[in-house]
């Protein structure tokens, strides 16, 4: 193994860009997962299936209908927003009224049921074949020794834009403030006239929209197929734990870190051992620091 | 008018009612105090009035309107504000954000919101100074002031207070009672529960004593003050 | 808790003790005699699957239903039992009979270790931790092909003849009866366990750890007992599974999240905290699965829907219907 290769500017940018693209996907997924967990206490194991549905929506709009890719991404996000709200209102909300103290665990089990149903419905409807596109945008940016495809720049750009909008929404909009209030003290939020059920539904919708958007955005790298959501959900779950359950900025940071680390370690080891290391790392964190890597820092929990 | 509670039976599960037929009236513009030993059901009564618990029997009327089918988040719209027992600021939001959330139901009306904020800041200058601090880093007394200030943002008619002075240093207790007296002078209808029997009696107009989820004694302040020793003795 | 109406409880002759004993004997009779009487390997395999998964689900229930500890890496634990036994035979010529024990012991060790590292955690955190433990095991197995043959699949020798019984692969009835003995013993052990003082301690863990600790009960100790015993039994079942199946591969369907979900569904459909419910649920679910085999993925849709249904509308699972059926 020649370590000096990693300092080569070409390889370095390649690794970093690849790492950030992966990290962006994990971050979009992890942000939604973490938001949903932080506010509702639901660890959505079916989050990967929402990613999968987003990928199919993207394929349908851009390939079957032949519409431009920005429309596809928007459709994937909006469709999943609506679908997520429906899921919440019909299933999770029903469970909330039945489950008592075991709510967190029961909700987790419920989302497993949702996962199994969605994944197999997709298998029935769409079959096992992979449906993707080779690229949404052609061309590469050449800048000195740095060569990056426009496609990847677009992915990074859209993901950053979405991340910023999410942050601004939670920080400044009145609905965003109500969401934060509900996560910090749900009972007090209700005394101020905040409809907590609506907050839960919207929150789940937002999380689902982020997953759907990720699925659509990355269609050229992860073509749609029924189990495409498995890896993203496992990895983003890991990021959520690493960042501290319910800590959205922590999860995003962990996601970018994990993406880059994976891209780097791909030089040394197979994807299989990478998975062992990720899983081992999560176990370690859960043992020594269940509140996550960044819990002591002053990051605000959205 | 005011707030009327008629023969309420309610609890956390169907099988074990905590309130077994409580009757109570909080007169318009008066301070009504509920006394009772720990576990008597005082908080449970306030939660039932506010719609957190659905009564199995009985009625709750606010200014003559039945409100027991409403949800907690609809109560402020009916003009009833509620100070929960314990801490209820949003600790990781600023003081100003906390106050703005107090005005959540009028969020569409920027002008009204600003007027309410100005009014609250004029009354609690300390909150204006600390408007951009996170509420979680305020002192216990300041947090309680913020909670009280937040209650008044929308100008409700009726205010429910659950243990407003509990856990505060004696000097701060006086401060809280001063604020409540001011609210009284402003003719809010106040229904209050507090551990601090003497203090709360001192501003009360009418007093109820609950025991085991039922009315035990009631009467105007002067009358109840005479009985007070008997009442308190029963608790021990 | 919904109050059980006092009427019709003792009066009903259908529920008197002698009749109950008869009902149990009848069911045991069905288990023993149906497969040989029908004498169709396909049916026998269905019975094996149902009993095997039912017992695995009952063991899972010891953790989730009685102590509130969810082992979401359960399939990884089964894999430890299966692979310990199979690799012992493959590399070191250990008898597969001894493998039932070594498989159990190795898994018990993993269970103990997992118990130790999850001591401070509760509820969902235990689920997440065990999930990643299970996945680590599975990834490690699939990434060491030189030792485990990884995804290529490890072939496992059938059990050697014992006491004159022939356990060659063609003779699946022998495997079935072995499973009945093994599973029966495990079920009796579990039943005894939850009725003993252990059961009370487990329940205390589930209800509220803090309150339990303040009562002076050493929850730590009982949590470890629970995890270790359950893991030992899971390992034994894993080892049996390896010998019966003849080929192992660390795929998600076999030893990953899908297998865990399958078993978890059986436990939940059977009803949390009802060991025997798992057996009934296994027959119901495996039966449905076989009946709908032609439907392909639809049967998994049915599985998932059933899990959702149980979570939302039949929260005590089949146990909730016991009064109508039993
Ligand atoms: N969330 C709850 N769930 C179940 N029981 C409760 C709950 N909160 C209070 N209780 C019970 O209701 C009774 C009355 O409590 P509470 O209304 O808080 O009394 P008080 O405010 O008068 O001290 C007590 O016996 C208490 O244990
Ligand atoms: Mg109280």
XYZ file of C-alpha atoms in Angstrom, chain C residues 11-221:
211
model
C -68.132 -22.547 35.328
C -67.171 -23.571 31.796
C -66.404 -27.302 31.730
C -64.329 -26.705 28.612
C -61.785 -25.049 30.911
C -61.756 -27.527 33.771
C -58.406 -29.080 34.559
C -59.026 -32.604 33.182
C -60.279 -31.205 29.915
C -57.258 -28.957 29.674
C -54.928 -31.895 30.170
C -56.816 -33.753 27.464
C -56.518 -30.797 25.128
C -52.782 -30.575 25.689
C -52.347 -34.326 25.193
C -54.380 -34.102 22.011
C -52.124 -31.376 20.625
C -48.992 -33.291 21.576
C -50.510 -36.338 19.919
C -51.060 -34.315 16.761
C -47.445 -33.181 16.802
C -46.159 -36.719 17.251
C -48.407 -38.608 14.894
C -49.367 -36.339 12.007
C -45.994 -36.255 10.221
C -45.437 -40.068 10.222
C -49.056 -40.759 9.348
C -49.085 -38.386 6.428
C -45.560 -39.513 5.628
C -44.900 -36.734 3.193
C -41.468 -35.098 3.454
C -42.982 -31.775 2.438
C -45.412 -31.828 5.366
C -42.702 -33.006 7.740
C -40.490 -30.102 6.690
C -43.313 -27.676 7.384
C -43.700 -29.163 10.858
C -39.975 -28.881 11.420
C -39.942 -25.236 10.329
C -42.897 -24.406 12.525
C -41.588 -26.107 15.657
C -38.089 -24.772 15.118
C -39.131 -21.172 14.534
C -41.727 -21.436 17.275
C -39.112 -22.495 19.820
C -36.738 -19.789 18.577
C -39.561 -17.281 18.987
C -40.309 -18.521 22.502
C -36.663 -17.994 23.425
C -36.877 -14.504 21.918
C -39.959 -13.977 24.046
C -37.998 -14.808 27.184
C -36.064 -11.600 26.470
C -38.666 -9.231 25.057
C -41.856 -10.523 26.602
C -40.610 -11.200 30.100
C -37.762 -8.781 30.641
C -38.428 -6.092 28.032
C -35.020 -6.679 26.464
C -35.164 -6.817 22.697
C -32.405 -8.727 20.976
C -32.649 -7.253 17.518
C -29.511 -9.076 16.446
C -31.086 -12.406 17.304
C -30.375 -14.013 13.949
C -26.692 -13.223 14.416
C -26.842 -15.149 17.687
C -28.433 -18.108 15.924
C -25.595 -17.864 13.426
C -23.023 -18.151 16.194
C -24.590 -21.423 17.317
C -24.919 -22.723 13.788
C -21.414 -21.783 12.699
C -19.688 -22.891 15.906
C -21.151 -26.328 15.505
C -20.559 -26.514 11.758
C -17.030 -25.097 11.832
C -16.112 -27.374 14.711
C -17.016 -30.333 12.578
C -15.534 -28.878 9.409
C -12.155 -27.817 10.778
C -11.645 -29.793 13.967
C -13.720 -32.959 13.517
C -15.859 -32.197 16.560
C -18.937 -34.420 16.573
C -22.064 -32.521 15.527
C -23.707 -33.909 18.660
C -21.149 -32.112 20.750
C -21.768 -29.187 18.413
C -25.229 -28.741 19.899
C -23.471 -28.004 23.165
C -20.516 -26.011 21.837
C -22.902 -23.965 19.714
C -24.950 -23.201 22.797
C -21.916 -22.349 24.893
C -20.332 -20.082 22.292
C -23.592 -18.211 21.875
C -24.036 -17.990 25.638
C -20.635 -16.328 25.778
C -21.639 -13.790 23.145
C -24.911 -13.287 24.991
C -23.101 -12.711 28.258
C -20.739 -10.231 26.619
C -23.625 -8.425 24.957
C -25.450 -8.404 28.257
C -22.461 -6.858 29.974
C -22.026 -4.105 27.415
C -25.730 -3.309 27.345
C -26.147 -3.149 31.100
C -26.525 0.601 31.193
C -28.916 0.658 28.259
C -32.658 0.225 28.078
C -35.413 -0.379 25.584
C -34.593 0.978 22.175
C -30.895 1.324 22.947
C -30.678 -2.389 23.693
C -32.379 -3.030 20.357
C -29.906 -0.830 18.491
C -26.880 -2.256 20.248
C -27.886 -5.873 19.679
C -28.763 -5.088 16.084
C -25.266 -3.856 15.393
C -23.747 -6.751 17.348
C -25.755 -9.173 15.207
C -24.750 -7.401 12.024
C -21.079 -7.392 13.072
C -21.268 -11.150 13.547
C -22.879 -11.634 10.186
C -20.430 -9.332 8.374
C -17.512 -11.041 10.091
C -18.778 -14.431 8.944
C -19.245 -13.313 5.383
C -15.879 -11.558 5.274
C -13.803 -14.546 6.355
C -14.381 -16.892 3.438
C -11.082 -18.710 4.036
C -12.520 -19.955 7.333
C -16.302 -19.871 6.922
C -16.528 -20.014 3.127
C -18.543 -16.795 3.423
C -21.372 -16.351 0.977
C -20.230 -19.411 -0.951
C -21.976 -21.441 1.708
C -20.618 -23.864 4.262
C -21.845 -27.410 3.934
C -22.593 -29.171 7.186
C -22.321 -32.896 7.799
C -25.508 -34.562 8.926
C -25.680 -35.786 12.522
C -24.025 -39.198 12.935
C -26.021 -42.210 13.957
C -26.935 -42.253 17.645
C -28.477 -45.095 19.651
C -29.313 -46.829 16.430
C -31.219 -43.866 14.999
C -30.220 -42.879 11.524
C -29.840 -39.133 10.972
C -28.901 -39.146 7.328
C -30.456 -36.258 5.430
C -33.083 -38.403 3.802
C -34.485 -39.421 7.140
C -36.042 -36.151 8.162
C -38.488 -37.805 10.524
C -35.503 -38.534 12.770
C -34.667 -34.839 12.727
C -38.265 -34.040 13.493
C -38.369 -36.221 16.588
C -35.016 -34.928 17.739
C -36.417 -31.429 17.380
C -39.533 -32.361 19.349
C -37.346 -33.655 22.184
C -34.985 -30.706 22.084
C -37.722 -28.126 21.625
C -39.929 -29.755 24.242
C -37.086 -29.669 26.743
C -36.390 -26.015 25.959
C -40.046 -25.077 26.268
C -40.366 -26.843 29.621
C -37.214 -25.175 30.844
C -38.496 -21.757 29.746
C -41.864 -22.375 31.342
C -40.240 -23.388 34.593
C -37.924 -20.410 34.419
C -40.610 -17.776 34.036
C -42.649 -19.300 36.825
C -39.723 -19.381 39.216
C -38.334 -16.411 41.095
C -36.383 -15.616 37.908
C -39.659 -14.848 36.208
C -40.575 -12.345 38.871
C -37.191 -10.696 38.608
C -37.453 -10.501 34.816
C -40.841 -8.905 35.086
C -39.432 -6.409 37.521
C -36.757 -5.488 34.974
C -39.409 -4.980 32.337
C -41.721 -2.927 34.498
C -39.231 -0.468 35.814
C -35.568 -0.843 36.337
C -35.178 2.039 38.730
C -37.975 1.001 41.010
C -36.648 -2.533 40.972
C -33.193 -1.458 41.883
C -34.457 0.602 44.777
C -36.299 -2.472 46.032
C -32.905 -4.067 46.373
C -33.268 -6.514 43.493
C -30.073 -6.894 41.588
C -31.393 -6.197 38.102
C -27.932 -6.378 36.622
C -27.566 -9.988 37.619
